[in-house]
């Protein structure tokens, strides 16, 4: 599953960022991903 690999890599990167910034970035990424998946569904 490519989506899970992308999320795993993003989460690993987010751990190295400031926690507040990481939370915002991961949320925005998740929102973008769900929008993309819903468009493709």
Tab-separated table of C-alpha atoms in Angstrom:
chain	number	residue	atom	x	y	z
A	1	UNK	CA	0.000	0.000	0.000
A	2	UNK	CA	1.719	3.122	-1.230
A	3	UNK	CA	-0.449	5.393	0.944
A	4	UNK	CA	0.783	3.701	4.134
A	5	UNK	CA	4.418	4.032	3.023
A	6	UNK	CA	3.918	7.749	2.386
A	7	UNK	CA	2.228	8.261	5.765
A	8	UNK	CA	4.984	6.289	7.521
A	9	UNK	CA	7.708	8.377	5.907
A	10	UNK	CA	5.846	11.605	6.700
A	11	UNK	CA	5.345	10.584	10.350
A	12	UNK	CA	9.056	9.732	10.676
A	13	UNK	CA	9.926	13.181	9.337
A	14	UNK	CA	7.384	14.879	11.589
A	15	UNK	CA	8.996	13.378	14.702
A	16	UNK	CA	12.114	15.441	13.970
A	17	UNK	CA	10.193	18.715	13.773
A	18	UNK	CA	8.858	20.895	16.549
A	19	UNK	CA	5.829	19.045	17.915
A	20	UNK	CA	3.306	21.833	17.315
A	21	UNK	CA	4.488	22.361	13.743
A	22	UNK	CA	4.529	18.610	13.130
A	23	UNK	CA	0.933	18.239	14.310
A	24	UNK	CA	-0.224	20.978	11.943
A	25	UNK	CA	1.729	19.568	8.984
A	26	UNK	CA	0.499	16.013	9.532
A	27	UNK	CA	-3.094	17.248	9.865
A	28	UNK	CA	-2.835	19.225	6.616
A	29	UNK	CA	-1.225	16.246	4.876
A	30	UNK	CA	-3.945	13.883	6.110
A	31	UNK	CA	-6.634	16.304	4.917
A	32	UNK	CA	-5.000	16.519	1.478
A	33	UNK	CA	-4.655	12.731	1.307
A	34	UNK	CA	-8.319	12.136	2.209
A	35	UNK	CA	-9.414	14.726	-0.368
A	36	UNK	CA	-7.328	12.941	-2.994
A	37	UNK	CA	-8.648	9.505	-2.044
A	38	UNK	CA	-12.260	10.706	-2.045
A	39	UNK	CA	-11.725	12.207	-5.500
A	40	UNK	CA	-10.351	8.911	-6.813
A	41	UNK	CA	-13.029	6.778	-5.155
